[in-house]
Amino acid sequence: MKNKLLTALFIIALALLLITVSIGLPIYCRFFYYIQINTLNLCENTGWSYDVIKTAYDEVLDFCTLAWVTEFSAGALKFSESGAAHFADCKALFNINLSVMICSAAAVLTLTVLHMCKIIKILKIKGRAAYFWAAVAAVALPVVIALLVAIVGFDTAFVAFHSIFFPGKSNWIFNYKTDEIILCMPQEFFMNCVIIIAVGLITLSAALIITDIVLRRKEKYAHREA
């Protein structure tokens, strides 16, 4: 019973790790945004230079991701109290994602070490390794989200997302005249964020699934040879 519970914990922790790492890709890999300054023609569309846009984005992300940055700023761009409050809400969500990522990574590492030291046993389920099922559970998420977005459309999904994660608030609806940073974050940018999260999650999950398939075939081959 103990090993069954620990195996379930391992699967849940690994699935959460895969999801939170993927969500972190567009957040912590800032070059992903830097590339889009040119590909989305932000300089031409806003009239601001590359350096002005990059500095504004960096300061916003510093506020959202660094615990010691407590004052919101957006470089040379104007912002309102309402806009700053929304990014404070984003900061809270980013911190939750980071906390889950760290805790799930610690759980996966601890359980893996204990398994390798033969103190516990992470069980196989229907002949498949536990990490296979964690990957399957994790990769199901972008598939479901993609289907929902395809059904309702990105605009509706975007509104629904904010309604769920920012309940009762409307400060995520920016006025570009008072919160100029929104001109540097067009809808195409957020669509690309969703894409990179999905690609990251599918890639990581596929790597684990393929690893299990390859190792399982090797075990079968070795068993036949024996």
mmCIF file of C-alpha atoms in Angstrom:
data_model
loop_
_atom_site.group_PDB
_atom_site.id
_atom_site.type_symbol
_atom_site.label_atom_id
_atom_site.label_comp_id
_atom_site.label_asym_id
_atom_site.label_seq_id
_atom_site.Cartn_x
_atom_site.Cartn_y
_atom_site.Cartn_z
ATOM 1 C CA MET A 1 0.000 0.000 0.000
ATOM 2 C CA LYS A 2 2.837 2.387 0.891
ATOM 3 C CA ASN A 3 4.531 1.890 -2.475
ATOM 4 C CA LYS A 4 1.237 2.381 -4.301
ATOM 5 C CA LEU A 5 0.675 5.720 -2.573
ATOM 6 C CA LEU A 6 4.255 6.812 -3.229
ATOM 7 C CA THR A 7 3.921 5.798 -6.878
ATOM 8 C CA ALA A 8 0.751 7.890 -7.160
ATOM 9 C CA LEU A 9 2.566 10.793 -5.505
ATOM 10 C CA PHE A 10 5.463 10.413 -7.959
ATOM 11 C CA ILE A 11 3.112 10.482 -10.962
ATOM 12 C CA ILE A 12 1.276 13.568 -9.696
ATOM 13 C CA ALA A 13 4.514 15.384 -8.791
ATOM 14 C CA LEU A 14 6.149 14.619 -12.148
ATOM 15 C CA ALA A 15 3.053 15.682 -14.090
ATOM 16 C CA LEU A 16 2.984 18.962 -12.151
ATOM 17 C CA LEU A 17 6.706 19.436 -12.774
ATOM 18 C CA LEU A 18 6.268 18.974 -16.525
ATOM 19 C CA ILE A 19 3.375 21.436 -16.589
ATOM 20 C CA THR A 20 5.007 24.135 -14.448
ATOM 21 C CA VAL A 21 8.338 23.916 -16.295
ATOM 22 C CA SER A 22 6.486 24.359 -19.590
ATOM 23 C CA ILE A 23 4.518 27.326 -18.238
ATOM 24 C CA GLY A 24 7.818 28.818 -17.118
ATOM 25 C CA LEU A 25 9.308 28.733 -20.616
ATOM 26 C CA PRO A 26 7.824 32.014 -21.915
ATOM 27 C CA ILE A 27 8.181 33.589 -18.463
ATOM 28 C CA TYR A 28 11.836 32.916 -17.740
ATOM 29 C CA CYS A 29 13.231 32.587 -21.284
ATOM 30 C CA ARG A 30 13.120 36.270 -22.119
ATOM 31 C CA PHE A 31 14.814 35.832 -25.487
ATOM 32 C CA PHE A 32 11.483 34.337 -26.570
ATOM 33 C CA TYR A 33 10.012 37.832 -26.265
ATOM 34 C CA TYR A 34 13.072 39.629 -27.635
ATOM 35 C CA ILE A 35 12.767 37.694 -30.896
ATOM 36 C CA GLN A 36 9.150 38.770 -31.239
ATOM 37 C CA ILE A 37 9.976 42.458 -30.980
ATOM 38 C CA ASN A 38 11.117 42.124 -34.574
ATOM 39 C CA THR A 39 8.869 39.320 -35.829
ATOM 40 C CA LEU A 40 5.726 41.103 -34.602
ATOM 41 C CA ASN A 41 7.005 44.458 -35.903
ATOM 42 C CA LEU A 42 6.559 46.066 -32.498
ATOM 43 C CA CYS A 43 8.933 48.950 -33.240
ATOM 44 C CA GLU A 44 7.015 49.896 -36.374
ATOM 45 C CA ASN A 45 3.627 49.405 -34.730
ATOM 46 C CA THR A 46 4.388 51.382 -31.568
ATOM 47 C CA GLY A 47 6.896 53.946 -32.781
ATOM 48 C CA TRP A 48 9.282 53.020 -29.951
ATOM 49 C CA SER A 49 12.823 51.738 -30.375
ATOM 50 C CA TYR A 50 13.922 48.169 -29.697
ATOM 51 C CA ASP A 51 15.755 49.277 -26.541
ATOM 52 C CA VAL A 52 12.715 51.126 -25.157
ATOM 53 C CA ILE A 53 10.463 48.092 -25.677
ATOM 54 C CA LYS A 54 13.038 45.636 -24.315
ATOM 55 C CA THR A 55 13.699 47.750 -21.216
ATOM 56 C CA ALA A 56 9.971 48.113 -20.534
ATOM 57 C CA TYR A 57 9.419 44.363 -20.842
ATOM 58 C CA ASP A 58 12.446 43.561 -18.674
ATOM 59 C CA GLU A 59 11.248 45.839 -15.890
ATOM 60 C CA VAL A 60 7.743 44.363 -16.004
ATOM 61 C CA LEU A 61 9.159 40.821 -15.877
ATOM 62 C CA ASP A 62 11.576 41.761 -13.092
ATOM 63 C CA PHE A 63 8.590 42.882 -11.038
ATOM 64 C CA CYS A 64 6.590 39.752 -11.879
ATOM 65 C CA THR A 65 9.348 37.206 -11.248
ATOM 66 C CA LEU A 66 11.814 38.645 -8.719
ATOM 67 C CA ALA A 67 10.740 38.638 -5.069
ATOM 68 C CA TRP A 68 12.956 41.597 -4.158
ATOM 69 C CA VAL A 69 11.426 43.857 -6.827
ATOM 70 C CA THR A 70 8.363 45.309 -5.118
ATOM 71 C CA GLU A 71 7.756 48.485 -7.115
ATOM 72 C CA PHE A 72 6.192 48.139 -10.554
ATOM 73 C CA SER A 73 7.822 49.960 -13.465
ATOM 74 C CA ALA A 74 7.704 49.790 -17.248
ATOM 75 C CA GLY A 75 10.760 51.691 -18.354
ATOM 76 C CA ALA A 76 9.877 54.876 -20.194
ATOM 77 C CA LEU A 77 6.276 53.782 -20.783
ATOM 78 C CA LYS A 78 3.283 55.171 -18.903
ATOM 79 C CA PHE A 79 1.226 52.940 -16.617
ATOM 80 C CA SER A 80 -1.756 53.329 -14.312
ATOM 81 C CA GLU A 81 -2.396 52.070 -10.787
ATOM 82 C CA SER A 82 -4.929 49.653 -12.242
ATOM 83 C CA GLY A 83 -2.363 48.278 -14.696
ATOM 84 C CA ALA A 84 0.253 47.919 -11.964
ATOM 85 C CA ALA A 85 -2.317 46.091 -9.812
ATOM 86 C CA HIS A 86 -2.923 43.566 -12.585
ATOM 87 C CA PHE A 87 0.774 42.801 -12.862
ATOM 88 C CA ALA A 88 0.842 42.381 -9.066
ATOM 89 C CA ASP A 89 -1.820 39.688 -9.554
ATOM 90 C CA CYS A 90 0.365 38.138 -12.280
ATOM 91 C CA LYS A 91 3.312 38.183 -9.877
ATOM 92 C CA ALA A 92 1.260 36.147 -7.385
ATOM 93 C CA LEU A 93 0.379 33.569 -10.054
ATOM 94 C CA PHE A 94 3.994 33.352 -11.255
ATOM 95 C CA ASN A 95 5.101 32.778 -7.659
ATOM 96 C CA ILE A 96 2.558 29.973 -7.272
ATOM 97 C CA ASN A 97 3.814 28.337 -10.474
ATOM 98 C CA LEU A 98 7.426 28.626 -9.282
ATOM 99 C CA SER A 99 6.564 27.223 -5.853
ATOM 100 C CA VAL A 100 4.768 24.239 -7.377
ATOM 101 C CA MET A 101 7.696 23.704 -9.744
ATOM 102 C CA ILE A 102 10.225 23.662 -6.900
ATOM 103 C CA CYS A 103 8.119 21.456 -4.608
ATOM 104 C CA SER A 104 7.274 18.966 -7.363
ATOM 105 C CA ALA A 105 10.928 18.815 -8.457
ATOM 106 C CA ALA A 106 11.982 18.145 -4.854
ATOM 107 C CA ALA A 107 9.354 15.402 -4.547
ATOM 108 C CA VAL A 108 10.354 13.741 -7.831
ATOM 109 C CA LEU A 109 14.064 13.889 -6.958
ATOM 110 C CA THR A 110 13.518 12.550 -3.424
ATOM 111 C CA LEU A 111 11.316 9.668 -4.548
ATOM 112 C CA THR A 112 13.699 8.798 -7.394
ATOM 113 C CA VAL A 113 16.691 8.682 -5.028
ATOM 114 C CA LEU A 114 14.771 6.565 -2.514
ATOM 115 C CA HIS A 115 13.744 4.214 -5.320
ATOM 116 C CA MET A 116 17.315 3.904 -6.600
ATOM 117 C CA CYS A 117 18.537 3.212 -3.048
ATOM 118 C CA LYS A 118 15.847 0.492 -2.796
ATOM 119 C CA ILE A 119 14.272 2.140 0.231
ATOM 120 C CA ILE A 120 10.966 2.386 -1.611
ATOM 121 C CA LYS A 121 9.731 1.032 -4.916
ATOM 122 C CA ILE A 122 8.062 3.154 -7.557
ATOM 123 C CA LEU A 123 5.775 0.613 -9.148
ATOM 124 C CA LYS A 124 5.001 0.001 -12.790
ATOM 125 C CA ILE A 125 1.374 0.229 -13.849
ATOM 126 C CA LYS A 126 0.185 -2.177 -16.525
ATOM 127 C CA GLY A 127 3.794 -2.811 -17.444
ATOM 128 C CA ARG A 128 4.552 0.865 -17.931
ATOM 129 C CA ALA A 129 6.903 2.986 -15.830
ATOM 130 C CA ALA A 130 5.345 5.580 -13.541
ATOM 131 C CA TYR A 131 6.958 8.413 -15.519
ATOM 132 C CA PHE A 132 5.135 7.159 -18.629
ATOM 133 C CA TRP A 133 1.777 7.750 -16.952
ATOM 134 C CA ALA A 134 2.895 11.119 -15.606
ATOM 135 C CA ALA A 135 3.817 12.163 -19.146
ATOM 136 C CA VAL A 136 0.494 10.918 -20.524
ATOM 137 C CA ALA A 137 -1.395 12.870 -17.851
ATOM 138 C CA ALA A 138 0.631 16.024 -18.517
ATOM 139 C CA VAL A 139 0.404 15.893 -22.310
ATOM 140 C CA ALA A 140 -3.364 15.501 -22.129
ATOM 141 C CA LEU A 141 -3.585 19.088 -20.857
ATOM 142 C CA PRO A 142 -2.495 20.937 -24.032
ATOM 143 C CA VAL A 143 -4.599 18.584 -26.129
ATOM 144 C CA VAL A 144 -7.722 19.431 -24.120
ATOM 145 C CA ILE A 145 -6.894 23.156 -24.148
ATOM 146 C CA ALA A 146 -6.241 23.120 -27.903
ATOM 147 C CA LEU A 147 -9.607 21.453 -28.515
ATOM 148 C CA LEU A 148 -11.401 23.982 -26.319
ATOM 149 C CA VAL A 149 -9.690 26.920 -28.022
ATOM 150 C CA ALA A 150 -10.527 25.460 -31.423
ATOM 151 C CA ILE A 151 -14.168 25.152 -30.396
ATOM 152 C CA VAL A 152 -14.704 28.548 -28.734
ATOM 153 C CA GLY A 153 -11.987 30.628 -30.444
ATOM 154 C CA PHE A 154 -8.909 32.288 -28.954
ATOM 155 C CA ASP A 155 -10.691 35.532 -27.999
ATOM 156 C CA THR A 156 -13.332 33.705 -25.961
ATOM 157 C CA ALA A 157 -10.708 31.425 -24.410
ATOM 158 C CA PHE A 158 -8.586 34.483 -23.520
ATOM 159 C CA VAL A 159 -11.496 36.112 -21.702
ATOM 160 C CA ALA A 160 -12.392 32.845 -19.951
ATOM 161 C CA PHE A 161 -8.792 32.422 -18.798
ATOM 162 C CA HIS A 162 -8.769 35.853 -17.161
ATOM 163 C CA SER A 163 -12.198 35.297 -15.647
ATOM 164 C CA ILE A 164 -10.929 32.108 -13.987
ATOM 165 C CA PHE A 165 -7.544 33.333 -12.775
ATOM 166 C CA PHE A 166 -8.539 36.935 -12.019
ATOM 167 C CA PRO A 167 -12.102 36.472 -10.704
ATOM 168 C CA GLY A 168 -14.150 39.606 -10.202
ATOM 169 C CA LYS A 169 -11.487 41.855 -11.715
ATOM 170 C CA SER A 170 -11.423 43.867 -14.908
ATOM 171 C CA ASN A 171 -8.014 45.538 -14.562
ATOM 172 C CA TRP A 172 -6.611 43.079 -17.110
ATOM 173 C CA ILE A 173 -8.513 45.041 -19.756
ATOM 174 C CA PHE A 174 -5.896 47.673 -20.552
ATOM 175 C CA ASN A 175 -6.290 51.137 -22.010
ATOM 176 C CA TYR A 176 -3.244 51.651 -24.206
ATOM 177 C CA LYS A 177 -3.370 55.397 -23.538
ATOM 178 C CA THR A 178 -2.751 54.930 -19.811
ATOM 179 C CA ASP A 179 -0.924 51.572 -19.883
ATOM 180 C CA GLU A 180 1.360 51.741 -22.873
ATOM 181 C CA ILE A 181 3.012 48.377 -22.125
ATOM 182 C CA ILE A 182 -0.012 46.605 -23.595
ATOM 183 C CA LEU A 183 1.037 47.872 -27.043
ATOM 184 C CA CYS A 184 4.212 45.829 -26.580
ATOM 185 C CA MET A 185 2.184 42.731 -25.733
ATOM 186 C CA PRO A 186 -0.290 42.236 -28.592
ATOM 187 C CA GLN A 187 -2.624 39.268 -28.756
ATOM 188 C CA GLU A 188 -0.230 37.486 -31.123
ATOM 189 C CA PHE A 189 2.380 37.479 -28.372
ATOM 190 C CA PHE A 190 0.040 35.701 -25.951
ATOM 191 C CA MET A 191 -0.942 33.224 -28.650
ATOM 192 C CA ASN A 192 2.738 32.456 -29.148
ATOM 193 C CA CYS A 193 3.135 31.990 -25.395
ATOM 194 C CA VAL A 194 0.386 29.369 -25.453
ATOM 195 C CA ILE A 195 2.077 27.663 -28.400
ATOM 196 C CA ILE A 196 5.513 27.538 -26.738
ATOM 197 C CA ILE A 197 3.982 26.161 -23.528
ATOM 198 C CA ALA A 198 2.168 23.447 -25.482
ATOM 199 C CA VAL A 199 5.247 22.588 -27.565
ATOM 200 C CA GLY A 200 7.417 22.437 -24.446
ATOM 201 C CA LEU A 201 4.972 20.215 -22.590
ATOM 202 C CA ILE A 202 4.454 17.892 -25.537
ATOM 203 C CA THR A 203 8.221 17.647 -26.147
ATOM 204 C CA LEU A 204 9.066 16.842 -22.522
ATOM 205 C CA SER A 205 6.217 14.349 -22.231
ATOM 206 C CA ALA A 206 7.063 12.715 -25.562
ATOM 207 C CA ALA A 207 10.677 12.264 -24.430
ATOM 208 C CA LEU A 208 9.523 10.331 -21.346
ATOM 209 C CA ILE A 209 6.984 8.278 -23.288
ATOM 210 C CA ILE A 210 9.549 7.346 -25.945
ATOM 211 C CA THR A 211 12.100 6.488 -23.249
ATOM 212 C CA ASP A 212 9.657 4.077 -21.639
ATOM 213 C CA ILE A 213 8.783 2.480 -24.982
ATOM 214 C CA VAL A 214 12.464 2.000 -25.890
ATOM 215 C CA LEU A 215 13.411 0.565 -22.493
ATOM 216 C CA ARG A 216 10.405 -1.739 -22.505
ATOM 217 C CA ARG A 217 11.389 -3.117 -25.923
ATOM 218 C CA LYS A 218 14.961 -3.650 -24.715
ATOM 219 C CA GLU A 219 13.668 -5.556 -21.689
ATOM 220 C CA LYS A 220 11.528 -7.779 -23.900
ATOM 221 C CA TYR A 221 14.458 -8.411 -26.238
ATOM 222 C CA ALA A 222 16.765 -9.215 -23.316
ATOM 223 C CA HIS A 223 14.162 -11.585 -21.884
ATOM 224 C CA ARG A 224 13.869 -13.427 -25.202
ATOM 225 C CA GLU A 225 17.668 -13.738 -25.487
ATOM 226 C CA ALA A 226 17.827 -15.153 -21.967
#
